Structure formats: C-alpha cells, structure tokens
Coordinates of C-alpha atoms and ligand atoms in Angstrom, one line a residue:
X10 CA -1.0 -154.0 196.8
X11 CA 0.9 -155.0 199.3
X12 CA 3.1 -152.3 198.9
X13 CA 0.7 -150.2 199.7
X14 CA -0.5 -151.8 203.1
X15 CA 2.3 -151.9 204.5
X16 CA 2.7 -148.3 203.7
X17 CA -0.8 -147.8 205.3
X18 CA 0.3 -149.5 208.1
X19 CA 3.2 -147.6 208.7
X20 CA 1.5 -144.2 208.2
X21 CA -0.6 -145.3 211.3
X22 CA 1.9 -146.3 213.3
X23 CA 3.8 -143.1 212.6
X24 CA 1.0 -141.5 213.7
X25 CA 0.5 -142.7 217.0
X26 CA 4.1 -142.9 217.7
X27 CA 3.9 -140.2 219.9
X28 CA 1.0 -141.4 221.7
X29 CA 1.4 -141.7 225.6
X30 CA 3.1 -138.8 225.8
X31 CA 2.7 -134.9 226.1
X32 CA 5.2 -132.2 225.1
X33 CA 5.6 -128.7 225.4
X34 CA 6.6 -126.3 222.8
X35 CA 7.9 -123.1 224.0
X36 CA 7.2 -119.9 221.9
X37 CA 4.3 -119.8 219.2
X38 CA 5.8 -118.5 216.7
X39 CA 5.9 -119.9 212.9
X40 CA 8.8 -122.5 214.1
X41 CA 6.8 -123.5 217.0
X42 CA 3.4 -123.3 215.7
X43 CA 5.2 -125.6 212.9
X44 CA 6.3 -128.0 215.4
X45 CA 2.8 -128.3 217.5
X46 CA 1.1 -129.6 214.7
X47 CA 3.7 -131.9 213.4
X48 CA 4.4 -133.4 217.1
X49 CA 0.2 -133.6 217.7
X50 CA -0.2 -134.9 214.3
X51 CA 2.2 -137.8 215.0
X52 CA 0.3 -138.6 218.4
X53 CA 1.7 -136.6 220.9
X54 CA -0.1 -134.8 223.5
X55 CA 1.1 -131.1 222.6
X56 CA 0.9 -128.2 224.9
X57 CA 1.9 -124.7 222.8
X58 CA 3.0 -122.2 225.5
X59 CA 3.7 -118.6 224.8
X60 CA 4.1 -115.5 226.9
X61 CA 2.1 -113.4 224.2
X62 CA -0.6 -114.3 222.1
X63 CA 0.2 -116.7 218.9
X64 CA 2.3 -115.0 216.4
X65 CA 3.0 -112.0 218.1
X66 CA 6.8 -112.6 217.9
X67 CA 8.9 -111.7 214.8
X68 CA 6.7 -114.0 212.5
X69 CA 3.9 -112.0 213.0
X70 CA 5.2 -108.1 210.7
X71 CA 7.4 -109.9 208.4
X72 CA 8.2 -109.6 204.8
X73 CA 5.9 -112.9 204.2
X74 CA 8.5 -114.3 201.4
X75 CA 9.5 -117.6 201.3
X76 CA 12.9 -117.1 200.8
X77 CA 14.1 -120.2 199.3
X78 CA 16.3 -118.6 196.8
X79 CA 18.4 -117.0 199.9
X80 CA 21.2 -119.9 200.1
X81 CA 24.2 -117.6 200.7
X82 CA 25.5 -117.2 204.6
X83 CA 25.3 -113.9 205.9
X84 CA 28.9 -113.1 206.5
X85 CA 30.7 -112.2 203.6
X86 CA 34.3 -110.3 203.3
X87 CA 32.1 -107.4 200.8
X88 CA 30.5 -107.0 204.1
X89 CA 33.3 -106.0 206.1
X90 CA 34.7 -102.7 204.3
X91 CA 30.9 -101.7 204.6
X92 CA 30.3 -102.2 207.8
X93 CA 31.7 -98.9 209.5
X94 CA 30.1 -96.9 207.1
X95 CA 26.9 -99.2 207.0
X96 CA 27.1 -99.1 211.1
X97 CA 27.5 -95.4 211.8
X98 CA 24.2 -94.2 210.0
X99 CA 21.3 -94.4 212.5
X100 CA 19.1 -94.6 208.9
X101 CA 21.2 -96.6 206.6
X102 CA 20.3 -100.1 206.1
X103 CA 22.3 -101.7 208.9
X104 CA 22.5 -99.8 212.3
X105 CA 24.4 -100.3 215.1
X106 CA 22.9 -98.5 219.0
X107 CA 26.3 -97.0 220.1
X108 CA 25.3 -97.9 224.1
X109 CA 24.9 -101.8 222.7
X110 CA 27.8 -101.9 221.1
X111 CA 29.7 -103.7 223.6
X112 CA 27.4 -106.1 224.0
X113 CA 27.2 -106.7 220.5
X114 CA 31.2 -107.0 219.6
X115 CA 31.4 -111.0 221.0
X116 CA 28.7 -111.4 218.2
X117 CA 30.5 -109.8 215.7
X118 CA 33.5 -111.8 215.9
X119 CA 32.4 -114.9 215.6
X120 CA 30.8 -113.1 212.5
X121 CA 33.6 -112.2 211.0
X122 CA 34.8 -115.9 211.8
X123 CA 32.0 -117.4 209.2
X124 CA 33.8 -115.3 206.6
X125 CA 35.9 -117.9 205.6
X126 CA 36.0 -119.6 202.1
X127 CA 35.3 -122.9 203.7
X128 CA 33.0 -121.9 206.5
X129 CA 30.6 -120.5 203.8
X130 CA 30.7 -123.0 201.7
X131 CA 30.2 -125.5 204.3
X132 CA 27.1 -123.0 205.8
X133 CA 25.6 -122.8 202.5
X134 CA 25.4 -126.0 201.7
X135 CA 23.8 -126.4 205.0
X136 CA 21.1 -123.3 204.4
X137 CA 20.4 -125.2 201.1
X138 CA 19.4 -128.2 202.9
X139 CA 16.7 -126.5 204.4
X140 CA 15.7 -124.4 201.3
X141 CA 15.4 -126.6 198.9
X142 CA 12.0 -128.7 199.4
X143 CA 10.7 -125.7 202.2
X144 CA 7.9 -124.9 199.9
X145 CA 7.1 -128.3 199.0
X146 CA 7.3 -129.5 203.5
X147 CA 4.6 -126.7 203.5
X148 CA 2.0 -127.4 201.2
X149 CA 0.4 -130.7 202.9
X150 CA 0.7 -128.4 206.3
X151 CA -1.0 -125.8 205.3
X152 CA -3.4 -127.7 203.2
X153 CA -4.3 -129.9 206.4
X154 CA -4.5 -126.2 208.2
X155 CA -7.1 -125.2 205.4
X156 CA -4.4 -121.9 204.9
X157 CA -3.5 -123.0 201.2
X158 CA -4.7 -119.9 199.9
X159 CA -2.4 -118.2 202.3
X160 CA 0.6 -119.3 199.7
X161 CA 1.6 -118.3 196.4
X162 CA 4.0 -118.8 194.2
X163 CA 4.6 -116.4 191.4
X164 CA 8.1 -116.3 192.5
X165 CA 10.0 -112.7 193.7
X166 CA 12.4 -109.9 191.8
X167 CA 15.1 -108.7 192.9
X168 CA 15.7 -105.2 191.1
X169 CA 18.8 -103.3 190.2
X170 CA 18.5 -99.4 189.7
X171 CA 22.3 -98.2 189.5
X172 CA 24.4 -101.6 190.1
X173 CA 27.0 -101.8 186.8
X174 CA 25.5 -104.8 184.5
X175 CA 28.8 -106.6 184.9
X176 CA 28.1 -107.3 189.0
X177 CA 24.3 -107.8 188.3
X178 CA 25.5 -110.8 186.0
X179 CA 28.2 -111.6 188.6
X180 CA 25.3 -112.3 191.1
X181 CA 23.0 -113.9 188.9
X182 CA 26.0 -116.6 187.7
X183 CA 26.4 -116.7 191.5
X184 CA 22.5 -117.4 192.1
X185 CA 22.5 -119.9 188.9
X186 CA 25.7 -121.9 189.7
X187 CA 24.5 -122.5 193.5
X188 CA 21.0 -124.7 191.4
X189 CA 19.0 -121.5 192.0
X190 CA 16.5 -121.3 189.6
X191 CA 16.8 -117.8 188.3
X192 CA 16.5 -115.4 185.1
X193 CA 18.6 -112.5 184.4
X194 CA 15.7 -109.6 182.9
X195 CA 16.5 -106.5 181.5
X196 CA 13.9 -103.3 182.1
X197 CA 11.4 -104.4 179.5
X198 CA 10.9 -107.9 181.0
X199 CA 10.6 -106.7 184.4
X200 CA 8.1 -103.8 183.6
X201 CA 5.7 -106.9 181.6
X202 CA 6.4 -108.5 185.4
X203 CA 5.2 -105.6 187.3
X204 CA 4.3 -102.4 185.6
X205 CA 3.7 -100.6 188.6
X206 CA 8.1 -100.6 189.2
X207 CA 9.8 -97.2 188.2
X208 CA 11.5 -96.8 184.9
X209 CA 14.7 -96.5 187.4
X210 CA 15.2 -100.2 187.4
X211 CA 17.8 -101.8 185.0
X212 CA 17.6 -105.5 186.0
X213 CA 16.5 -107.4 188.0
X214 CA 16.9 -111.4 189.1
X215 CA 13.5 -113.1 188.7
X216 CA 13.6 -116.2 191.6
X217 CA 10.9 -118.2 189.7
X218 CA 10.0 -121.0 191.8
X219 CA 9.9 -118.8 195.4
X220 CA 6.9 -117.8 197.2
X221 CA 4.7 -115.4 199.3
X222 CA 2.3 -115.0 201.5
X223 CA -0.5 -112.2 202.0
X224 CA -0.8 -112.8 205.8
X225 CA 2.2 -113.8 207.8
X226 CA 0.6 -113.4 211.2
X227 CA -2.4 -115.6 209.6
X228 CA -0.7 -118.3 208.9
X229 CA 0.7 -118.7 212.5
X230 CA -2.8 -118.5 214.0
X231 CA -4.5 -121.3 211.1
X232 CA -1.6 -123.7 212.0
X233 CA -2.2 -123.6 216.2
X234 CA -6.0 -123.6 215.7
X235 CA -4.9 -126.6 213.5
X236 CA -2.9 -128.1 216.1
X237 CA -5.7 -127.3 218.4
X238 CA -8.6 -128.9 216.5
X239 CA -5.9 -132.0 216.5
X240 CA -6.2 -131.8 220.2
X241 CA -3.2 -129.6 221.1
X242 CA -3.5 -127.4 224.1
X243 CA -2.6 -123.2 223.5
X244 CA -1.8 -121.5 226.7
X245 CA -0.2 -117.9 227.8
X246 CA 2.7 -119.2 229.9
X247 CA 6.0 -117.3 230.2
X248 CA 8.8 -120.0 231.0
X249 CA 11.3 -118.4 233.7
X250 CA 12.9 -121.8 234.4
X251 CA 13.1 -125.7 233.2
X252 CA 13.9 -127.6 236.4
X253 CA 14.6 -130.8 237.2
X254 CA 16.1 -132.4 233.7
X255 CA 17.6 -135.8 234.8
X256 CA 18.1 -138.3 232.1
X257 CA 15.0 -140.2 231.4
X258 CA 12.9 -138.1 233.5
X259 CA 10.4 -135.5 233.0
X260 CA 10.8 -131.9 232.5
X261 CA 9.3 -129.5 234.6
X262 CA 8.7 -126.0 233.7
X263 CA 7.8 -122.8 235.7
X264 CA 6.5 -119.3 235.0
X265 CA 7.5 -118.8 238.9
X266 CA 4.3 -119.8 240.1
X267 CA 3.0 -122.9 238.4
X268 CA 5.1 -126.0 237.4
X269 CA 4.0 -127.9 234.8
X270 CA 5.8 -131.4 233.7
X271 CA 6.1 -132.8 230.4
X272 CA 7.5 -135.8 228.9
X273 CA 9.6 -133.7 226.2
X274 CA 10.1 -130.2 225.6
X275 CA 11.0 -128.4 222.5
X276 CA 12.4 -124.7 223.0
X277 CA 11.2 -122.7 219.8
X278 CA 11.8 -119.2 221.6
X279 CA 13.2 -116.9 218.5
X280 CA 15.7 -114.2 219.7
X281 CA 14.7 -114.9 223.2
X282 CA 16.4 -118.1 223.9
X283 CA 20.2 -117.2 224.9
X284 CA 18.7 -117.2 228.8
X285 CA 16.4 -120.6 229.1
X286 CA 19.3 -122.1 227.2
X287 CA 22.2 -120.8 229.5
X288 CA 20.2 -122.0 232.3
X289 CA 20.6 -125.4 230.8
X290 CA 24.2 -124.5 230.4
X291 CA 24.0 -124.5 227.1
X292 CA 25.9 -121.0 225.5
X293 CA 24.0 -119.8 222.4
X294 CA 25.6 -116.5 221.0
X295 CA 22.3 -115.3 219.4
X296 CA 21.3 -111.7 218.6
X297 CA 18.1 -109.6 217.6
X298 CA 18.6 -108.2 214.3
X299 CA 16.1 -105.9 214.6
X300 CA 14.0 -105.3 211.5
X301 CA 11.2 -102.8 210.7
X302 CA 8.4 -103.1 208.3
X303 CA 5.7 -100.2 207.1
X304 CA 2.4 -101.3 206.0
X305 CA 0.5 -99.3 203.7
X306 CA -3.1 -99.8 204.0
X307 CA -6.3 -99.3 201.9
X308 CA -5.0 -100.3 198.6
X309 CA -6.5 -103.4 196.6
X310 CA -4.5 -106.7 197.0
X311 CA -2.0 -107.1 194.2
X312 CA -2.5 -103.1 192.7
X313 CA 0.6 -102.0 193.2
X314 CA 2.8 -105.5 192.8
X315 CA 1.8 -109.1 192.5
X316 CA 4.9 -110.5 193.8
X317 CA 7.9 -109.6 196.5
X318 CA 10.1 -107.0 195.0
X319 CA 13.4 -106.6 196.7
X320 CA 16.0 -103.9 195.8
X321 CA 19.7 -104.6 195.6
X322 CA 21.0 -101.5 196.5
X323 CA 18.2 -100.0 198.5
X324 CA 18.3 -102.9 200.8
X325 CA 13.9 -103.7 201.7
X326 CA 11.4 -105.7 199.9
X327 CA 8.1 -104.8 199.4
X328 CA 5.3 -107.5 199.6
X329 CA 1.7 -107.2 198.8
X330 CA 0.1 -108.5 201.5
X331 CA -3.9 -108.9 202.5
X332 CA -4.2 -105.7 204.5
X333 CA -2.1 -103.7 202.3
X334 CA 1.8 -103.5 200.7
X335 CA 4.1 -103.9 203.3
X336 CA 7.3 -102.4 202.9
X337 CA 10.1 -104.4 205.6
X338 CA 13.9 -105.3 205.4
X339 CA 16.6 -102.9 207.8
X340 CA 18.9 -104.5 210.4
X341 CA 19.5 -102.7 213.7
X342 CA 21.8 -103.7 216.4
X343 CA 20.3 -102.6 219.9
X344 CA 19.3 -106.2 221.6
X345 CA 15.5 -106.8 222.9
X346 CA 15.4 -103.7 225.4
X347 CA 15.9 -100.4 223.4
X348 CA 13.3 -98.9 222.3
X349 CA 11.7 -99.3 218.7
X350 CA 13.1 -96.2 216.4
X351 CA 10.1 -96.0 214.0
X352 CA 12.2 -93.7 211.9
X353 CA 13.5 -96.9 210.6
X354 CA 10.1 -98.1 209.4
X355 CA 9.5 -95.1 208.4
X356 CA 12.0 -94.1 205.9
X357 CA 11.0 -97.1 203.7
X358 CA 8.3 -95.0 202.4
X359 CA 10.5 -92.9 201.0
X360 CA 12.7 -96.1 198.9
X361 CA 9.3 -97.5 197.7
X362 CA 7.8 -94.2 196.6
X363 CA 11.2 -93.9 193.9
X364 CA 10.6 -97.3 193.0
X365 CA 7.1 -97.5 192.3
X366 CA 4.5 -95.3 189.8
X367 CA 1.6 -95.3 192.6
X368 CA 1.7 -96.1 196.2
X369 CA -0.8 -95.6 199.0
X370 CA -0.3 -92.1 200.7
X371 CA 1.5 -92.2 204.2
X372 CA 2.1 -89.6 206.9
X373 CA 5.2 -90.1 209.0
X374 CA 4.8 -89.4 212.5
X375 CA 1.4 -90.8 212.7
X376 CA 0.8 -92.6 215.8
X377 CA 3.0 -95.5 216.2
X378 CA -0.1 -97.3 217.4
X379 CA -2.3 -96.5 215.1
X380 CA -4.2 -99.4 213.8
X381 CA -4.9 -99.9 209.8
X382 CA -6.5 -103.0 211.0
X383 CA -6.7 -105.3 213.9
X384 CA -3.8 -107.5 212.8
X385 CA -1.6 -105.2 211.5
X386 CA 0.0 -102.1 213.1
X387 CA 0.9 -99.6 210.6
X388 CA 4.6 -99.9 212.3
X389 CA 6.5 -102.6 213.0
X390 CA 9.2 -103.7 215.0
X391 CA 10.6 -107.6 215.0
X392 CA 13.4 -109.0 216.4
X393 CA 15.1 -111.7 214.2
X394 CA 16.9 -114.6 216.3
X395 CA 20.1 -114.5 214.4
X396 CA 23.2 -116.8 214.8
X397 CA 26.6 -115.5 213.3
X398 CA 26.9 -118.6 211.1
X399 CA 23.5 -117.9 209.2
X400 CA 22.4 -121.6 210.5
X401 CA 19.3 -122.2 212.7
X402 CA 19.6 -124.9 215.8
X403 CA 17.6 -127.5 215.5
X404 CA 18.0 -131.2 217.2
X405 CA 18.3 -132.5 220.7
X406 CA 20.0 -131.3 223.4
X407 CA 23.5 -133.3 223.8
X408 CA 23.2 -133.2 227.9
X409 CA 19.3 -133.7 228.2
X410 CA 17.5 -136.6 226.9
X411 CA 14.0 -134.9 226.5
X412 CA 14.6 -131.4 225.5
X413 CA 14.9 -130.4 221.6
X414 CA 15.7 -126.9 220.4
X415 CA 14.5 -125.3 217.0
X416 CA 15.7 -121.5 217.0
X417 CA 17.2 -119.3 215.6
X418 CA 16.0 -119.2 211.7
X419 CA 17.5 -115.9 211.1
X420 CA 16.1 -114.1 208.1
X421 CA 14.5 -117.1 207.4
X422 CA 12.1 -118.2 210.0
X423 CA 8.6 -118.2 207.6
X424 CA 10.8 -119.6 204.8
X425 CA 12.4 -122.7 207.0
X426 CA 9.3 -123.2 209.5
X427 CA 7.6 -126.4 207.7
X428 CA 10.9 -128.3 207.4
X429 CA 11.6 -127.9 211.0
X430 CA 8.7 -128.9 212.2
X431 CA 9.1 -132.4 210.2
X432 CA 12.6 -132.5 211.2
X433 CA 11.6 -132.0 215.0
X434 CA 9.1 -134.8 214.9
X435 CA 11.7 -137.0 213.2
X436 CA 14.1 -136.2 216.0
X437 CA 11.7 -136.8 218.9
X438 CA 10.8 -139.8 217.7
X439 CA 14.0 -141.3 216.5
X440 CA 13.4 -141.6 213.1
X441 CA 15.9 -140.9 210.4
X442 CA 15.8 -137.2 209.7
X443 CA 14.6 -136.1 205.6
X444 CA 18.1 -134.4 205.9
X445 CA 21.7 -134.1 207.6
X446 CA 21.0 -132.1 210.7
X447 CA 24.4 -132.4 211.9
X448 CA 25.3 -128.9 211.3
X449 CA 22.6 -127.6 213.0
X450 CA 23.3 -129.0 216.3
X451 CA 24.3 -126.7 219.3
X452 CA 27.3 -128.4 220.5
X453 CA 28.8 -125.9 217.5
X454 CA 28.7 -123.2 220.1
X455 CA 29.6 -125.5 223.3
Ligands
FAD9 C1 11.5 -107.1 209.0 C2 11.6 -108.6 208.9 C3 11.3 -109.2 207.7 C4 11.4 -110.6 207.6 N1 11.0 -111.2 206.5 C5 11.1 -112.6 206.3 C6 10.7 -113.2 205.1 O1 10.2 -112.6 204.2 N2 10.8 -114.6 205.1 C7 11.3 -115.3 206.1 O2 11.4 -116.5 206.0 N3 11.7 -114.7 207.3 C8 11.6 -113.4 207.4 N4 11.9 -112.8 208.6 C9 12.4 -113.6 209.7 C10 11.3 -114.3 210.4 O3 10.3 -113.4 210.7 C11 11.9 -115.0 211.7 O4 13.0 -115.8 211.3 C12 10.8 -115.9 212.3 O5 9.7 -115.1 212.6 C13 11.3 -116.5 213.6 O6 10.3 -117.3 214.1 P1 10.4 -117.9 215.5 O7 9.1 -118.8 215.7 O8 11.7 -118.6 215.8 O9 10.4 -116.7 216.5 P2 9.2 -115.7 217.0 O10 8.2 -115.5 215.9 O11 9.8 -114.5 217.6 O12 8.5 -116.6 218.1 C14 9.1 -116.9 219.4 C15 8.0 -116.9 220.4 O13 8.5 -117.3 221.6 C16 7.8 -116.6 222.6 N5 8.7 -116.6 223.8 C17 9.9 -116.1 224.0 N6 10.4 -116.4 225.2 C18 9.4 -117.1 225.9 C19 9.3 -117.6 227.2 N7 10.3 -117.5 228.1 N8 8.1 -118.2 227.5 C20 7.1 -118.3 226.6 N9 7.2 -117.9 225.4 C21 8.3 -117.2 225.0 C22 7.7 -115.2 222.1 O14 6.6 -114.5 222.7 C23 7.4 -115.5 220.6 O15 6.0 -115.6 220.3 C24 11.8 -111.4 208.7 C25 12.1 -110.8 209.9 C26 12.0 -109.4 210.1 C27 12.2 -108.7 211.4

C-alpha cells in the first residue's frame, strides 16, 4: 500500500517536473511529434514548430513498418563490391546523382569506416537498444493519443524468390542469433500467410513480433492534436537561426522576422538539420537517402496482403495501408534540392506486379500530383536523415545547456519515434535514461 503511494506520488511529481517552463520542438515529424507529447505530458509548456504542416516530412509516405526486427548497421563489406554496380543504375535499388557525387563522397567514407567487425557490432548493439521495447514505448502513447487502432501487429515477411537456400538460412541464423524472433518458412507456409504472394517465392523470414501501421501520416497528426489537447502549442515557423545560447540562459529562435525564446529547445529536424546544427558549431555529417513509395489506391484494406512484405532481392516492401497498398523502399543519392525522379516510384509497380496474383491497376506517367486522396499522393518522395553509422542522435548538446537533439533515425524513424520521445524527456529532466544513450551522443562526429 504504501508501495503504491509513493509510486502515485512520484507519477505526479514526474508529471509536473516540467512545469514552469516552455520548450520548443523543432520539426513535426514522428520524432518530434513523439517528443511534444512526452515533454507536455511531463509538464512542460511545449511549443511544436514546423515549416510545413505536421507530418509532411519523410514520416508522412513511408513504408509504415515498425521495423524492430532491423538490428544490423547499414554498412556492411557485401555492400561494397555492389556498390558501383548498385550506384551506376539510375533505376536499380540504390542510385547515386552523378552532379552530387562530390558532395556525397565525405559521406561515403565515413561509411565505409562503420564496416568494421567491431564498429558493427558495437552499432548494433546500439540499434538493438532502441528496437527492442519500440513497440512496447508506443502502445501507452498512442493509446493516450486514442490512435491504437493505427497499430498492428501480425508481424512482416521477408520473401526470397531466387536467393540459394543455403544464404536464406545464413540470414535467418543471423536474424535468430542477434534474439530476433524469427521463422524460417518454406513456399507452403508463406502462401497459408498471404495467399495473394506469387508462386515465385521460395522462403521467406517471418519477423513475428513486428508491426504496422495503415496510416503513417495519421499517426503524426493524432499524436500533435494529442499534444495539443494536453496544451501544447502547433505553429508554422521555419527556424533560420538559434541565437543567443549562453549557459543557463534562454534560447532564442528566429524565422528572420520573429524571435521567440524558450527555456529549452529540442532540434528534431530529420535530413534537414546539418545547417541549424553547424550554426551551433556542431558538425553532423547527415544525408538524404532519398526513398520513393507508390500507393495504389481503391483496393479494400488487407485484399491483397495483411502484413508488410519485403523482398530480399528486389529490394521494397509493400504495406497495406488505409488508402490503399503502398509499395516504398529505393535509396537515391542526390541531397534535398534535385528534383524528385518519379521513375523511381514508379518502377515498383512493376516488382509488386511479379510478386503478387492481383494488384490494383496503375498508369505510369499519370500526374505526379494526382491525388488518390487527400492524404496521400499517388507518388512519393522522402528524404531519410541518415548518419553513416546507422545510429540516430539523441541527447543534449555538450556546449549548450538547454538544447537537445533527436535526429537522424535513418530507416527507422516510425519504428524508433516512441522511445525517443521517452528518452528526450528523461534527458531534459535529468532523469536516468530507460537505456545507455551514450552512443548516440553527437560529440561522435565533433
Ligand atoms: C520510402 C521510405 C520508407 C520508409 N519506411 C520506414 C518504415 O517502414 N519504418 C520506419 O521506421 N521508418 C521508415 N522510413 C524512415 C522514416 O520515415 C524516417 O526515419 C522518419 O520519418 C524521420 O522522422 P523525423 O521526424 O526525424 O523527420 P521528418 O519526418 O522529415 O520531420 C522533420 C520535420 O522538420 C521540419 N523542419 C526541417 N527544418 C526545419 C526548420 N528549419 N524549421 C522548422 N521546421 C523544420 C520538416 O518540415 C519536417 O516536418 C522510411 C523512409 C522512406 C523515405
């Protein structure tokens, strides 16, 4: 009993720890969106500034898995023999903009750096971390956010049309030894799974305790009216410039015109954060791995698959979703500025249609605006904040009392979103963090 009171107690306290004193979170995204409603719920005065609407960013045309089962840093040796042939096809799964090459080469390197044994052992472990319990940080959240029905978990495949058996068992000892919960199925299982899947598939990997989500962009917008029914303030802001960050004073932010001046600031600005944080003098070597998704409208939710399917070799997952299937995956180099090539999206039609027995019918070349609803566009273009050790940033800034960072999640922005959010509030208020968040810190790039 008195357990229990105490508990009580210290649930309130939690609570209002924050209380007193407003923050800004930069960027509405799922990571900031995440952190708005952990920081209000903990008694902060939160302010949720973006230059776009909520969600509009990369969390809003994304593959909607949570990803939980993806514990393996990016950069891999495999990788490397690939790459020029990977690189030099403007439609193969990885593509590289010829005039951004230069610009892209620093990133590269310190790729190739993570290739090392120990780097990705010491990276995965890291990823884990965050993987692990990310389902379970976002099931009171979304609950709370009355968006539960926005997450299910029936798990996700990953399916295996021409890859020798002895490498599809390679990977699923690999999946199995790292404590990924995984079974190895042969055709027959897969087709009792999903019997909409082509007769071309072998194998597959059955992730069984990973999730989904039919609406992405949704769940961005439930979580900052959530914030906002909590008392958070949303406003269209574009940050130029954080001025004026002495120690133990507050932080003033313009858009050029307007400052504003919080007690804290937390910078959750996806692939667009290399300039505020360089203005801080802060180097983050972050790129925009473009990625493309195609949604396919006018089909019945769960017709053609009730759970992410991902293909090994063909490199996309396809995802039913509320508005349709979407098909998304692809990573192009060519930075925030080039324009979209919609060619990308588009050829994903063409992987789903050998993989599946019926799809919804699709014209290429139809307008790239073209609306199958008014949250989706039929073609979509995001911009993944990527760091070349596969890890995210998230904790306080070394030189600046009152300014946290949580960026750059990667592939794994919807997945890690919940979890970051908790961990923010835990580092804003001082409170010892649910896990090590050593290697996440920026002074790993400074
Ligand atoms: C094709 C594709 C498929 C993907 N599939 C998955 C998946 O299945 N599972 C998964 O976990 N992840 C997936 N991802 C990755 C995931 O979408 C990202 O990791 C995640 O969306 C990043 O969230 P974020 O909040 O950091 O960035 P964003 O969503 O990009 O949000 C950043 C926000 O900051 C705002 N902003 C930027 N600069 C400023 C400024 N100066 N002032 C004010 N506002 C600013 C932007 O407008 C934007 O809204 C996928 C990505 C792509 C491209």
């Amino acid at each position: 009993m008195k357990n229990t009171l105490l508990n009580h107690t210290k649930e309130r306290n939690e609570n209002n720890v924050g209380k007193g004193k407003n923050i800004a979170v930069i960027g509405a995204g799922i990571i900031g969106v995440n952190c708005a409603v952990e920081l209000q719920s903990l008694g902060f005065s939160v302010t949720l500034l973006d230059k776009e609407n909520v969600g509009e960013g990369c969390s809003k045309g994304n593959a909607g898995h949570f990803a939980t089962e993806q514990v393996f840093p990016l950069a891999e040796f495999s990788l490397l023999w690939q790459l020029p042939k990977l690189l030099l096809d403007p439609l193969g799964p990885m593509a590289l903009s010829p005039s951004y090459f230069p610009r892209a080469l620093p990133w590269f390197f310190k790729f190739i750096s993570n290739m090392t044994k120990t780097k990705r052992v010491k990276n995965g472990e890291a990823i884990k971390s965050l993987n692990n319990k990310a389902i379970e940080y976002y099931k009171p959240v979304l609950k709370a956010a009355n968006a539960e029905h926005l997450l299910t978990t029936k798990g996700s495949l990953l399916v295996f049309e021409s890859t020798p058996f002895t490498q599809v068992k390679k990977q699923y000892q690999h999946y199995h030894s790292a404590g990924v919960a995984v079974e190895l199925l042969n055709r027959e299982q897969v087709l009792k799974l999903e019997p909409n899947l082509s007769e071309s598939i072998q194998h597959a990997l059955f992730f069984t305790e990973v999730g989904h989500t039919l609406a992405p962009h949704e769940i961005c917008v439930l979580l900052a009216d959530h914030a906002k029914n909590l008392g958070a303030e949303i406003k269209q802001f574009s940050v130029k410039d954080i001025i004026n960050t002495d120690k133990n004073d507050t932080v003033k932010i313009t858009d050029g015109k307007t400052v504003l001046s919080f007690d804290h600031v937390v910078i959750a600005t996806g692939a667009w954060s290399e300039k505020l944080l360089n203005q801080l003098s802060y180097k983050l070597p972050i790129e925009a791995e473009r990625g493309y998704s195609l949604n396919l409208a006018n089909v019945k939710v769960n017709d053609e698959l009730s759970r992410p399917v991902a293909s090994a070799e063909r490199k996309f997952i396809m995802t039913p979703m509320a508005h349709g299937l979407r098909l998304s995956g692809t990573v192009e180099f060519a930075g925030l500025k080039i324009k979209a090539n919609m060619k990308r999206a588009e050829m994903l039609y063409q992987h789903a249609k050998n993989m599946l027995i019926k799809l919804p019918s699709f014209t290429a070349n139809s307008n790239i605006n073209e609306q199958i609803d008014k949250n989706t566009e039929q073609k979509w273009l995001g911009f993944r904040p990527s760091l070349p050790d596969s890890l995210p940033v998230i904790g306080q800034a070394p030189n600046h009392e009152n300014i946290y960072f949580a960026l750059g999640h990667q592939h794994l922005g919807l997945t890690q979103g919940a979890i970051t959010g908790k961990l923010i509030g835990q580092i804003v208020t001082k409170h010892p963090t649910d896990i090590d968040i050593s290697p996440f810190c920026i002074s790993r790039f400074n």
